[in-house]
mmCIF file of C-alpha atoms in Angstrom:
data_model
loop_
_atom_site.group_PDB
_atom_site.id
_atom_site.type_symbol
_atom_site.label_atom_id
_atom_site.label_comp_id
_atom_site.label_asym_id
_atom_site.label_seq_id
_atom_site.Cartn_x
_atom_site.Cartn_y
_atom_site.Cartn_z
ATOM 1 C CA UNK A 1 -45.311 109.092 154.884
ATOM 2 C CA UNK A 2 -44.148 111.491 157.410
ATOM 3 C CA UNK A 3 -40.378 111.077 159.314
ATOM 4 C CA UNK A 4 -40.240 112.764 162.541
ATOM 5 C CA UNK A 5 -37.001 112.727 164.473
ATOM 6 C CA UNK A 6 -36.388 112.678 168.179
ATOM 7 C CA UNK A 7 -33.518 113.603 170.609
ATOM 8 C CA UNK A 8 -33.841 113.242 174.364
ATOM 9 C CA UNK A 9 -32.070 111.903 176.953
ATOM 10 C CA UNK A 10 -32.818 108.261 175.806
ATOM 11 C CA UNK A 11 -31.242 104.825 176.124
ATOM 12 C CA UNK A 12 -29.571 106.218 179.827
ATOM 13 C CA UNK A 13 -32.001 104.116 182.087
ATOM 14 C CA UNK A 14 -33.758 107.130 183.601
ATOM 15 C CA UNK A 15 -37.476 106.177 183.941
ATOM 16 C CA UNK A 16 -38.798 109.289 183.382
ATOM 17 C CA UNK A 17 -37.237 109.775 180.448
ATOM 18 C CA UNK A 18 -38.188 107.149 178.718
ATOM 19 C CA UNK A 19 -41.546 107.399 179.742
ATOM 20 C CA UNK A 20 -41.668 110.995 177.438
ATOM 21 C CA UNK A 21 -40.488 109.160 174.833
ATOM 22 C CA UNK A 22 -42.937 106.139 175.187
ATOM 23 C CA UNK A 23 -46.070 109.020 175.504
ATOM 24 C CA UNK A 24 -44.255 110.932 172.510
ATOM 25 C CA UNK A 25 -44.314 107.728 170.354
ATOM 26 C CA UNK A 26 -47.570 106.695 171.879
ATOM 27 C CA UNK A 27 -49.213 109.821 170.870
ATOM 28 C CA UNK A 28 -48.140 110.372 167.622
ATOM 29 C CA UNK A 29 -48.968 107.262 166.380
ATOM 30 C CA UNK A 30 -52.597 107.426 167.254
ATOM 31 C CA UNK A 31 -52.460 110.742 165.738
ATOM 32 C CA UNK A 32 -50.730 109.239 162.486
ATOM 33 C CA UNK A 33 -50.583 105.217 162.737
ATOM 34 C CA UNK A 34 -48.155 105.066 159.652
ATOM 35 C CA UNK A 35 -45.692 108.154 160.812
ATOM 36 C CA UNK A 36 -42.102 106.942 161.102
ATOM 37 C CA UNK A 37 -39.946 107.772 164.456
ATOM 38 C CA UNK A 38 -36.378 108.166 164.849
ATOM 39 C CA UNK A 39 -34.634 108.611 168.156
ATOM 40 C CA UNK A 40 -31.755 109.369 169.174
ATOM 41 C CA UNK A 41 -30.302 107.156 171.615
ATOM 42 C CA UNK A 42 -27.207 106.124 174.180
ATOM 43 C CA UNK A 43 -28.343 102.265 173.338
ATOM 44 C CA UNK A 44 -30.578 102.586 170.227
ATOM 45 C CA UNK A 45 -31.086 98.611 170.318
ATOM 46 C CA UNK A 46 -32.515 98.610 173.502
ATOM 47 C CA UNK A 47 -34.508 101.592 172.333
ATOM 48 C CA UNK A 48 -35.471 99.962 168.771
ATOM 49 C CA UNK A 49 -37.043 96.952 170.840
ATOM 50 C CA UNK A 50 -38.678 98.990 173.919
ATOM 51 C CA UNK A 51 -40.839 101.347 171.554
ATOM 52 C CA UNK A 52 -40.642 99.898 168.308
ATOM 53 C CA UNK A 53 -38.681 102.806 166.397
ATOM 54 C CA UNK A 54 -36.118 103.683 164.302
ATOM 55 C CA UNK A 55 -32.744 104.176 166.892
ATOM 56 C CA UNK A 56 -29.264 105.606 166.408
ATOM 57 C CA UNK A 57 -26.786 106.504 168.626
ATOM 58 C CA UNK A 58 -26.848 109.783 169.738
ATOM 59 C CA UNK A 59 -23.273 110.371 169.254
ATOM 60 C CA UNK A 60 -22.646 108.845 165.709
ATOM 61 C CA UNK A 61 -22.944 112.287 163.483
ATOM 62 C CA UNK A 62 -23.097 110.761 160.548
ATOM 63 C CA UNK A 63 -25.629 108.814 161.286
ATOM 64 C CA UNK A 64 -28.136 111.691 162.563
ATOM 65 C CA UNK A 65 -27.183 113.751 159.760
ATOM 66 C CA UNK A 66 -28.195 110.645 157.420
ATOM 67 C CA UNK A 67 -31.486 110.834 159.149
ATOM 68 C CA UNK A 68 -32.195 114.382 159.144
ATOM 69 C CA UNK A 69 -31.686 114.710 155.869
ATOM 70 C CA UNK A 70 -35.354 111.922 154.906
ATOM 71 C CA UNK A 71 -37.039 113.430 158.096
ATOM 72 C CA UNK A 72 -39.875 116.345 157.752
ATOM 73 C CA UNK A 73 -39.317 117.646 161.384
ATOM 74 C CA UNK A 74 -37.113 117.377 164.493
ATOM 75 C CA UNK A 75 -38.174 117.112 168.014
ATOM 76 C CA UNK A 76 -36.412 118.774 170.733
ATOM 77 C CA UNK A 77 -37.746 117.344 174.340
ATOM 78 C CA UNK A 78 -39.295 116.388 176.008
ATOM 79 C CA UNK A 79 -38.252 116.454 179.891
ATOM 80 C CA UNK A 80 -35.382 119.101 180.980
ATOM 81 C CA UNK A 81 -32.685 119.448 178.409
ATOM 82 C CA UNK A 82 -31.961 123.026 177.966
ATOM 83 C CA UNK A 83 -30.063 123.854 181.466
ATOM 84 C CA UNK A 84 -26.375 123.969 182.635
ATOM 85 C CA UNK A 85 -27.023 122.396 186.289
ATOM 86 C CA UNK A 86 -25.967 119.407 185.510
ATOM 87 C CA UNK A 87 -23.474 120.402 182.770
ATOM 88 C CA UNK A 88 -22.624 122.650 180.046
ATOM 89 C CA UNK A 89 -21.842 120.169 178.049
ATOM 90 C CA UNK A 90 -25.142 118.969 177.807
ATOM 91 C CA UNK A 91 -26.860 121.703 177.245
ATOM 92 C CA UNK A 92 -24.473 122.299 174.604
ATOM 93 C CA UNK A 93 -24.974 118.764 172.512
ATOM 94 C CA UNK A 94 -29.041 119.493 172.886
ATOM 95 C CA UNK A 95 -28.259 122.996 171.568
ATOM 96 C CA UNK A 96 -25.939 121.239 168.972
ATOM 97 C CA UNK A 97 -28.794 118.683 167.516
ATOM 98 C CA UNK A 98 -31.155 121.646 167.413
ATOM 99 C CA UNK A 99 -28.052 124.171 164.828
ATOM 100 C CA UNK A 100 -27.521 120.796 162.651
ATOM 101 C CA UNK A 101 -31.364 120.249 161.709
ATOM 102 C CA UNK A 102 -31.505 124.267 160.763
ATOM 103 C CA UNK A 103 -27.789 123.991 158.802
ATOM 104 C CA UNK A 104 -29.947 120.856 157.277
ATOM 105 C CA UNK A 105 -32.572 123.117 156.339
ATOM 106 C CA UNK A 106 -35.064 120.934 159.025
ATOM 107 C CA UNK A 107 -37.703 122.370 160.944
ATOM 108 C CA UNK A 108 -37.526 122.134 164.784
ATOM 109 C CA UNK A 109 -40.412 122.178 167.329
ATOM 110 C CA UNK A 110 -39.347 122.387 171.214
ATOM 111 C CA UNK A 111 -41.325 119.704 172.415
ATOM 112 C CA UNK A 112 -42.983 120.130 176.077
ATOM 113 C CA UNK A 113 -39.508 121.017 177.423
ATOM 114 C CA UNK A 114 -38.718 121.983 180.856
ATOM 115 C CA UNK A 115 -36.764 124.926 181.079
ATOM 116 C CA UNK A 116 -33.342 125.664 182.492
ATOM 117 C CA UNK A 117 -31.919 126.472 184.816
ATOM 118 C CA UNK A 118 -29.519 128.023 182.771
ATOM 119 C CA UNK A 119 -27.104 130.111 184.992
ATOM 120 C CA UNK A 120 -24.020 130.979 183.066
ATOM 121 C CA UNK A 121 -24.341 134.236 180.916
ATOM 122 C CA UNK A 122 -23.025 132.542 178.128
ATOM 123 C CA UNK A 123 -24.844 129.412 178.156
ATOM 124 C CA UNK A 124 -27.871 132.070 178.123
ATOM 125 C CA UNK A 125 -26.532 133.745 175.158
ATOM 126 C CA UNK A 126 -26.405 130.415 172.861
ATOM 127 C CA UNK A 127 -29.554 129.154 174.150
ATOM 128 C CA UNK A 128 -31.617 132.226 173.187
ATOM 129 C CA UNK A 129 -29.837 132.149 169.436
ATOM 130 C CA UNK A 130 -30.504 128.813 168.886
ATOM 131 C CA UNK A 131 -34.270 128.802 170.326
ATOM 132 C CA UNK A 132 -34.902 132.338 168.433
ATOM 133 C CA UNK A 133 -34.733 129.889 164.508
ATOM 134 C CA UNK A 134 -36.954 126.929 165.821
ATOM 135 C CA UNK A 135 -40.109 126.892 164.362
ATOM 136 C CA UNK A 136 -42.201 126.100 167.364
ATOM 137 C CA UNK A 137 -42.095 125.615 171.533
ATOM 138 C CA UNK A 138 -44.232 123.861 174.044
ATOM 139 C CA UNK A 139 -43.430 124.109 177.027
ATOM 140 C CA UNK A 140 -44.680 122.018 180.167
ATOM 141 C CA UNK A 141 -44.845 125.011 182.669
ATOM 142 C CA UNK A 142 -45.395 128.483 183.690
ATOM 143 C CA UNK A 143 -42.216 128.851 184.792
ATOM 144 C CA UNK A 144 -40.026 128.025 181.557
ATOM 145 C CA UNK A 145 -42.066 130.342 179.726
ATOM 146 C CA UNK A 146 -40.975 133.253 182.282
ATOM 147 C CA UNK A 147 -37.281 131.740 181.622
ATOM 148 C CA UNK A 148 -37.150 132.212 177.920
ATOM 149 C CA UNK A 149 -38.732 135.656 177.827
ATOM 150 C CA UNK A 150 -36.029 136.596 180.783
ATOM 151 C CA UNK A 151 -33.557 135.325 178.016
ATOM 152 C CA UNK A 152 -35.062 136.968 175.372
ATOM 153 C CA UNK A 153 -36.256 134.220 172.974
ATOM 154 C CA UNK A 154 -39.461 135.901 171.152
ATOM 155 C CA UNK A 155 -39.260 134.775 167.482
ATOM 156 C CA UNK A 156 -41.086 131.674 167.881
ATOM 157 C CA UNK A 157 -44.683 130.852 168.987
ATOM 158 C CA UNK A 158 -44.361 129.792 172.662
ATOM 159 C CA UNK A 159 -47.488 127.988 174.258
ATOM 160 C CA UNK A 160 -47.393 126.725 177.474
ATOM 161 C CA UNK A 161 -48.715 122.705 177.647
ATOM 162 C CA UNK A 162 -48.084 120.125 179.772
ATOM 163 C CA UNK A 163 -46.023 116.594 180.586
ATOM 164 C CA UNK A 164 -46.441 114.071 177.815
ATOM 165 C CA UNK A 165 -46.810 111.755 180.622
ATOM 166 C CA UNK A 166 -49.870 112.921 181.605
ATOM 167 C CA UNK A 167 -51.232 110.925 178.859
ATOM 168 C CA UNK A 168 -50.307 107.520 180.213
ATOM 169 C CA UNK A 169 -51.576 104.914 181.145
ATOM 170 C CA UNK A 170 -50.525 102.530 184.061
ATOM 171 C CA UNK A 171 -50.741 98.928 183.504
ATOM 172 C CA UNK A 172 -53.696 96.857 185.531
ATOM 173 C CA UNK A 173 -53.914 97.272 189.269
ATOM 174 C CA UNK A 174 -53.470 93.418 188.941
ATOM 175 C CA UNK A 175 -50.275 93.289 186.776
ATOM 176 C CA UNK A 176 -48.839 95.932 189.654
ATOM 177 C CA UNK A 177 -49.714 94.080 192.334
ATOM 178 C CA UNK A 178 -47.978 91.200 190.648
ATOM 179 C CA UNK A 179 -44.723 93.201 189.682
ATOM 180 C CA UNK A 180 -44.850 94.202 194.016
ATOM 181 C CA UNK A 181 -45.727 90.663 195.213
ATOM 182 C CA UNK A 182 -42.543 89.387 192.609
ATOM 183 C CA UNK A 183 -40.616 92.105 194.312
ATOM 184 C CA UNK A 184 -41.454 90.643 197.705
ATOM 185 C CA UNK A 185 -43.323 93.880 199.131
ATOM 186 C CA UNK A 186 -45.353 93.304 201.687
ATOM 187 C CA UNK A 187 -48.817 94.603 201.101
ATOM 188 C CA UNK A 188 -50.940 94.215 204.351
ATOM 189 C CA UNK A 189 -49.809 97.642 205.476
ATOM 190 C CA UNK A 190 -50.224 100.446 204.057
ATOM 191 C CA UNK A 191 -47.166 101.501 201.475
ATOM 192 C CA UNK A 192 -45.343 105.344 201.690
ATOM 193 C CA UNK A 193 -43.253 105.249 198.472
ATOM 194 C CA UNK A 194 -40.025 107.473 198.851
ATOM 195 C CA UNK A 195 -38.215 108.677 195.263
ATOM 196 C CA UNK A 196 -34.839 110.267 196.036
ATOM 197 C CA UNK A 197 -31.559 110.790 193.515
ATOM 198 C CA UNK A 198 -28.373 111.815 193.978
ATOM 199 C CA UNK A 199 -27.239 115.030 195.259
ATOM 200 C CA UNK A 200 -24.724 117.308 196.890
ATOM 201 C CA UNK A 201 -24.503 117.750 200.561
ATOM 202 C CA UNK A 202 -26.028 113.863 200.488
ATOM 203 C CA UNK A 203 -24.680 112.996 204.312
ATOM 204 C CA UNK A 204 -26.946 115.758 205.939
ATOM 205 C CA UNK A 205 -29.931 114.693 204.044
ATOM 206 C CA UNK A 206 -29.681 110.882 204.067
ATOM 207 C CA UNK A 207 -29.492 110.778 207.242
ATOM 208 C CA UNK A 208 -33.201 112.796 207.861
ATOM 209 C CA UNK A 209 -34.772 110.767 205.395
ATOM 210 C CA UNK A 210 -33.656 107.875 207.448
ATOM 211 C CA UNK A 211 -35.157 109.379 210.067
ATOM 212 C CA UNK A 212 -37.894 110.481 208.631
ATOM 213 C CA UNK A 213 -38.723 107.139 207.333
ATOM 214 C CA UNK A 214 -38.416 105.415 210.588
ATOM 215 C CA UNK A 215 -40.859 108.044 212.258
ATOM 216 C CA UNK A 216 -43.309 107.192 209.479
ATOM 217 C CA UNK A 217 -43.112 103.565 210.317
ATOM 218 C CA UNK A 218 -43.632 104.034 214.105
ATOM 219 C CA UNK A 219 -46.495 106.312 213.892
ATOM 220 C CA UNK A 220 -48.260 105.089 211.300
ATOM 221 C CA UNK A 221 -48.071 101.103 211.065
ATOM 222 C CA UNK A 222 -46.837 101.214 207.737
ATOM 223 C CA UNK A 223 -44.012 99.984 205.028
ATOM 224 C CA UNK A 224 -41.630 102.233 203.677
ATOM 225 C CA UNK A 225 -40.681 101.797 199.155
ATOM 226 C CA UNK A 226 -38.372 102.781 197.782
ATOM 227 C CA UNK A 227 -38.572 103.949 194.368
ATOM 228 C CA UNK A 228 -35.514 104.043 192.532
ATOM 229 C CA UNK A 229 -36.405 106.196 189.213
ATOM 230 C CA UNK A 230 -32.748 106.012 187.362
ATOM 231 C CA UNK A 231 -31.046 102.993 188.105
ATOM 232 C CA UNK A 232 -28.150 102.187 189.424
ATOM 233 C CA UNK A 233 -27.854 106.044 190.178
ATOM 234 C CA UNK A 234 -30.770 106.224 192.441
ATOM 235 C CA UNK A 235 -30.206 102.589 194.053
ATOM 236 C CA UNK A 236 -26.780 103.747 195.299
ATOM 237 C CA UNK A 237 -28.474 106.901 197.319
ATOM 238 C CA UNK A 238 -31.619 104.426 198.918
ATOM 239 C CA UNK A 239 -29.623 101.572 199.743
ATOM 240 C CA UNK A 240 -26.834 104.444 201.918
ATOM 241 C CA UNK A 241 -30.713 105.323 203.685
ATOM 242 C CA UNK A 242 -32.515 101.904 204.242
ATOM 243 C CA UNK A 243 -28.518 101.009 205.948
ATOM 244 C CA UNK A 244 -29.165 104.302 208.387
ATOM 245 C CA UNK A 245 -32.447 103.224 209.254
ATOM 246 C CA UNK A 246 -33.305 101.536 212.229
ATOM 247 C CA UNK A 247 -36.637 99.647 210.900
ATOM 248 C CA UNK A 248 -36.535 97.067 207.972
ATOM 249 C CA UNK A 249 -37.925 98.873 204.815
ATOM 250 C CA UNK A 250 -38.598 97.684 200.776
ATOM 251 C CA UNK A 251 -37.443 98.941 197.930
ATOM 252 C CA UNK A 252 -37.946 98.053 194.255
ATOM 253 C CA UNK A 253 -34.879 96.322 192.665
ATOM 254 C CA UNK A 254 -35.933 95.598 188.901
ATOM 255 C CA UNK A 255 -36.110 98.196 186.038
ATOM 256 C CA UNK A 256 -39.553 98.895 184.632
ATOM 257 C CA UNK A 257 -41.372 100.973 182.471
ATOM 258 C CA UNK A 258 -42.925 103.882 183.102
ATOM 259 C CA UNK A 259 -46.610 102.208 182.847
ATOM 260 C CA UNK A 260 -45.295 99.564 185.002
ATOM 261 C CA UNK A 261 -43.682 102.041 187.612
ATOM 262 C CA UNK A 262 -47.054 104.419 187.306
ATOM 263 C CA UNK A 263 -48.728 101.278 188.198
ATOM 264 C CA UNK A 264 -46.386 100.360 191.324
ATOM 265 C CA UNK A 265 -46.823 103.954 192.875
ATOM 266 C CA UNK A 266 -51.050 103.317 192.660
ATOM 267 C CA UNK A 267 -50.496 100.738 195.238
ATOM 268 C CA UNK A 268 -49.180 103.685 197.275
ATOM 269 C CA UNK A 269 -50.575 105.953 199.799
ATOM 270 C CA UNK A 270 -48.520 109.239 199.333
ATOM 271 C CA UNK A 271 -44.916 109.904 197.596
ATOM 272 C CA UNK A 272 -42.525 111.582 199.041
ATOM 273 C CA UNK A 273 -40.262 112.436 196.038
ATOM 274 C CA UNK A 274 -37.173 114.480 194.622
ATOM 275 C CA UNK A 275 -37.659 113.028 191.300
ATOM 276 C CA UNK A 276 -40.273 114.847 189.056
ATOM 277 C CA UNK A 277 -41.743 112.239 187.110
ATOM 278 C CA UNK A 278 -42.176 109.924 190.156
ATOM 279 C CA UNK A 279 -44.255 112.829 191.127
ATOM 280 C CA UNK A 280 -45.981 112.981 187.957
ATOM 281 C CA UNK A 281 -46.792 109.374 187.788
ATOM 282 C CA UNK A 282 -48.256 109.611 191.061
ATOM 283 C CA UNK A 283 -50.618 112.724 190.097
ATOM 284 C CA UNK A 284 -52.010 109.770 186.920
ATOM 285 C CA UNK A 285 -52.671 107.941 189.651
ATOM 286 C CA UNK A 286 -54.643 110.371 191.787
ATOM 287 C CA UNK A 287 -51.909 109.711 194.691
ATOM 288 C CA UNK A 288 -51.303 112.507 197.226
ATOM 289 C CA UNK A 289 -48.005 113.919 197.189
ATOM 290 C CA UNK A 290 -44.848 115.799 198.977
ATOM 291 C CA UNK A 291 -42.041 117.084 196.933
ATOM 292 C CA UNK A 292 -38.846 117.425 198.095
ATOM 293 C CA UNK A 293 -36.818 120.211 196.371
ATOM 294 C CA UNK A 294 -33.577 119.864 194.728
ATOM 295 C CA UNK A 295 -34.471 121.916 191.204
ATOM 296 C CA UNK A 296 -36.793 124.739 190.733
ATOM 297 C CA UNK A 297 -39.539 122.036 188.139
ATOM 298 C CA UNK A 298 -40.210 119.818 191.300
ATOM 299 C CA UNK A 299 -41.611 123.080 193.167
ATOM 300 C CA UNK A 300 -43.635 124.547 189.906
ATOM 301 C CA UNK A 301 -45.144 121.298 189.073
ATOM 302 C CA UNK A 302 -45.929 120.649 192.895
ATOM 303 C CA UNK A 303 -47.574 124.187 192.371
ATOM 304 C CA UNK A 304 -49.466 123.392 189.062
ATOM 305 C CA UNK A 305 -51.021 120.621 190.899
ATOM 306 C CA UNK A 306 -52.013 121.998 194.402
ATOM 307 C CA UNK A 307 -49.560 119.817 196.394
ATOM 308 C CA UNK A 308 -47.630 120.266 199.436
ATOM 309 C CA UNK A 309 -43.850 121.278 199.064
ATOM 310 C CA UNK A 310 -41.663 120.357 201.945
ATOM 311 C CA UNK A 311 -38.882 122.877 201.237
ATOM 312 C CA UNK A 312 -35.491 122.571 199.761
ATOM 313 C CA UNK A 313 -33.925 119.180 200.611
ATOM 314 C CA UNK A 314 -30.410 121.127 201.644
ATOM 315 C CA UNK A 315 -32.887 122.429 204.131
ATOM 316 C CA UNK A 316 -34.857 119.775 205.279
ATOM 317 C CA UNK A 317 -36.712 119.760 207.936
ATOM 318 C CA UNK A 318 -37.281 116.170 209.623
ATOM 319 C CA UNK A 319 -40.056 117.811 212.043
ATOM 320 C CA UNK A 320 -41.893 119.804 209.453
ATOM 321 C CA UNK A 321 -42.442 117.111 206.727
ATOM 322 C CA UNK A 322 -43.643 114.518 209.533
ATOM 323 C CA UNK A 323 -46.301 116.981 210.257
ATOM 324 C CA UNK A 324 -46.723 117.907 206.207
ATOM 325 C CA UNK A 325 -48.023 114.505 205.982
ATOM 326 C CA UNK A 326 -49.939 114.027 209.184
ATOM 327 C CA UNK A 327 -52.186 116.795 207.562
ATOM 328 C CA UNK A 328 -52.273 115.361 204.319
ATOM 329 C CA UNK A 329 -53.992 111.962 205.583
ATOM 330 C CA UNK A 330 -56.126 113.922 207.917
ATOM 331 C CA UNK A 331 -57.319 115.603 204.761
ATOM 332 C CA UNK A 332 -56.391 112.903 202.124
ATOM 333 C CA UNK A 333 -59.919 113.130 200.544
ATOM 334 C CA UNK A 334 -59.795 116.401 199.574
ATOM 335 C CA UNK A 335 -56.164 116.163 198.495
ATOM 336 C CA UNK A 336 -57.267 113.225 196.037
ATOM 337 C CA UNK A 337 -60.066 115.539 194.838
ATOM 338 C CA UNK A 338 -57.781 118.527 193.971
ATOM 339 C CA UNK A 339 -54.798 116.263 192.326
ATOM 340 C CA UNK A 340 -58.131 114.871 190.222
ATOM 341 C CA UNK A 341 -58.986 118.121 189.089
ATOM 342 C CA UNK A 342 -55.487 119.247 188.296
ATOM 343 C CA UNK A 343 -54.297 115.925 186.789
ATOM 344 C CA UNK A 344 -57.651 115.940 184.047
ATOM 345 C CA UNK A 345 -56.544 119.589 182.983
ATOM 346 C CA UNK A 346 -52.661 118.737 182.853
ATOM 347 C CA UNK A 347 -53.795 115.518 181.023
ATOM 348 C CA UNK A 348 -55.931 118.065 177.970
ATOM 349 C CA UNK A 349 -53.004 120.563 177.909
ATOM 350 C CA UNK A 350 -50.752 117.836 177.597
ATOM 351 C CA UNK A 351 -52.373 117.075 174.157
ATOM 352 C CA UNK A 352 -51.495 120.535 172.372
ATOM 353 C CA UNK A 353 -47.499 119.409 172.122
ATOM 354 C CA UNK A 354 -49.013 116.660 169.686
ATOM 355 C CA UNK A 355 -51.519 119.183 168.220
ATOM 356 C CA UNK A 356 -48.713 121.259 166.943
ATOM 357 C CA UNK A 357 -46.537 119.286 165.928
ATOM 358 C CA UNK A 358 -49.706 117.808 163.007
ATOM 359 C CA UNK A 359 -50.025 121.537 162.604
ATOM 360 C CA UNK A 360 -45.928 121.407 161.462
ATOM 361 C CA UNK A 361 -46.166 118.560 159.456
ATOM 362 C CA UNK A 362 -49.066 120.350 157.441
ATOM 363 C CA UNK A 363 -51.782 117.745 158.246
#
């Protein structure tokens, strides 16, 4: 029986991020129904009964060391580990788990990961050490590749693939609908869902979504939900904009999974998002999309899929998404057509992370 071993940023309440690890776990066990799965975790309990694994905290040593030492490979990823944006630090304890499985004599594969950024020169240095003695990376897009050549990490085989999450699926349209009508959303209008997160600069921008949001209502007879990704982090941000706004708007108060959040954005007519995976759960679901820029993935992946970009959100521009969207709805079949196409070839990509890592384990 094969042991594989997993460290992400798990057990923290971020939906996206446990929605890697759900299409990680998902995946390999159709691949290998009998393979055993440890992941690291801030709250491996919660993480034990969500996905059925083997959990440990991600800060007990001894205890990942214990596991290293039974398992035939370590996972690195997915989502966007390796930068120093938010921290150092954390790009430091990733880099960290990745030296103690070599010193363990462990093999590591770079699951599907998103690249930096990675600013500091230093930070650069250690990355491209450690990377240069894994065995294997997948990355999820152009752009990450173009980062670790820039930094000079050549030793392993680097193949560009795609979001696990692409290989999701969202629960019923009916067990959605039910989730929304529990929620109290009103559904006789049409739904714009809205994804933000926190960020610097936040009273400038707030107050243009707010704006933004109330335009959208006016002009186009529909509800405004709000999608709050990483909770309470996220709540805190779209509670400061529905309070701005002048018109009464919904937003989604529960946590839920990622099937069960993929399913709440079908009900949607377009996202407007910061948060990547909102944006990725909404390309599953064939749902037109604007991005709003805080981090160099949202842009690339709004790329990769043929979807509008409404600039940087220190920069926004209240006018210029209105009118974004007004010519995504006059052209919303099209828009569906090219996210279909996109979404079906991210979805096949998306399969070589799992590919390789049967090709590690000598299948």
């Amino acid at each position: 029986m094969k042991k594989i071993l997993i460290s992400g940023y798990h057990g923290l309440g971020n939906c996206g991020d446990e929605a890697i690890l759900a299409a990680i776990v998902n995946n390999l066990r159709k691949a290998d129904p009998d393979i055993k799965i440890v992941a690291l975790s801030r709250t491996p309990s919660e993480t034990r009964e969500k996905f059925r694994v083997k959990s440990v905290n991600r800060f007990n040593v001894f205890s990942i060391i214990y596991e290293m030492l039974s398992c035939n490979l370590v996972l690195s990823g997915g989502g966007s580990l390796l930068q120093d944006v938010t921290s150092s630090r954390s790009l430091y304890y990733y880099l960290g788990i990745i030296v103690m499985a070599r010193l363990l004599g462990r093999p590591v594969m770079v699951y599907a990961n998103g690249i930096g950024p990675v600013r500091k020169r230093l930070n650069r240095f250690f990355t491209r050490l450690v990377l240069n003695r894994v065995s294997f990376i997948t990355l999820r897009d152009k752009d990450s590749f173009r980062e670790l050549y820039e930094m000079g990490v050549k030793r392993p085989q680097v193949l560009v693939s795609a979001d696990p999450v692409f290989t999701m699926e969202a629960v019923s349209e009916v067990q959605a609908e039910q989730i929304l009508r529990n929620e109290n959303i009103e559904l006789q209008r049409p739904l714009i869902g809205i994804s933000l997160r926190p960020w610097k600069n936040s009273s400038a921008w707030l107050r243009k979504i707010s704006l933004l949001a109330d335009r959208l209502i006016d002009h186009f007879d529909c509800n405004i939900l709000f999608l709050p990704m990483h909770i309470p982090n996220d709540a805190v941000v779209i509670e400061q904009v529905r309070a701005l706004m002048q018109k009464p708007s919904f937003a989604i108060q529960g946590s839920y999974s990622g099937e069960e959040m993929m399913g709440i954005i079908g009900h949607t007519r377009v996202i407007i998002s910061m948060r990547l995976h909102t944006l990725i759960f909404a390309a599953v679901q064939r749902v037109p999309m604007i991005g709003l820029v805080y981090d160099p993935k949202v842009r690339s992946f709004l790329d990769a899929v043929g979807q509008p970009v409404a600039g940087d959100i220190d920069s926004l521009d209240v006018d210029e998404l209105f009118n974004i969207l007004q010519e995504m709805l006059d052209n919303y079949e099209e828009m569906v057509q090219t996210l279909d196409e996109q979404a079906v070839r991210l979805k096949e990509k998306a399969h070589i992370n799992d590919q390789m890592v049967m090709q590690l384990l000598k299948y």
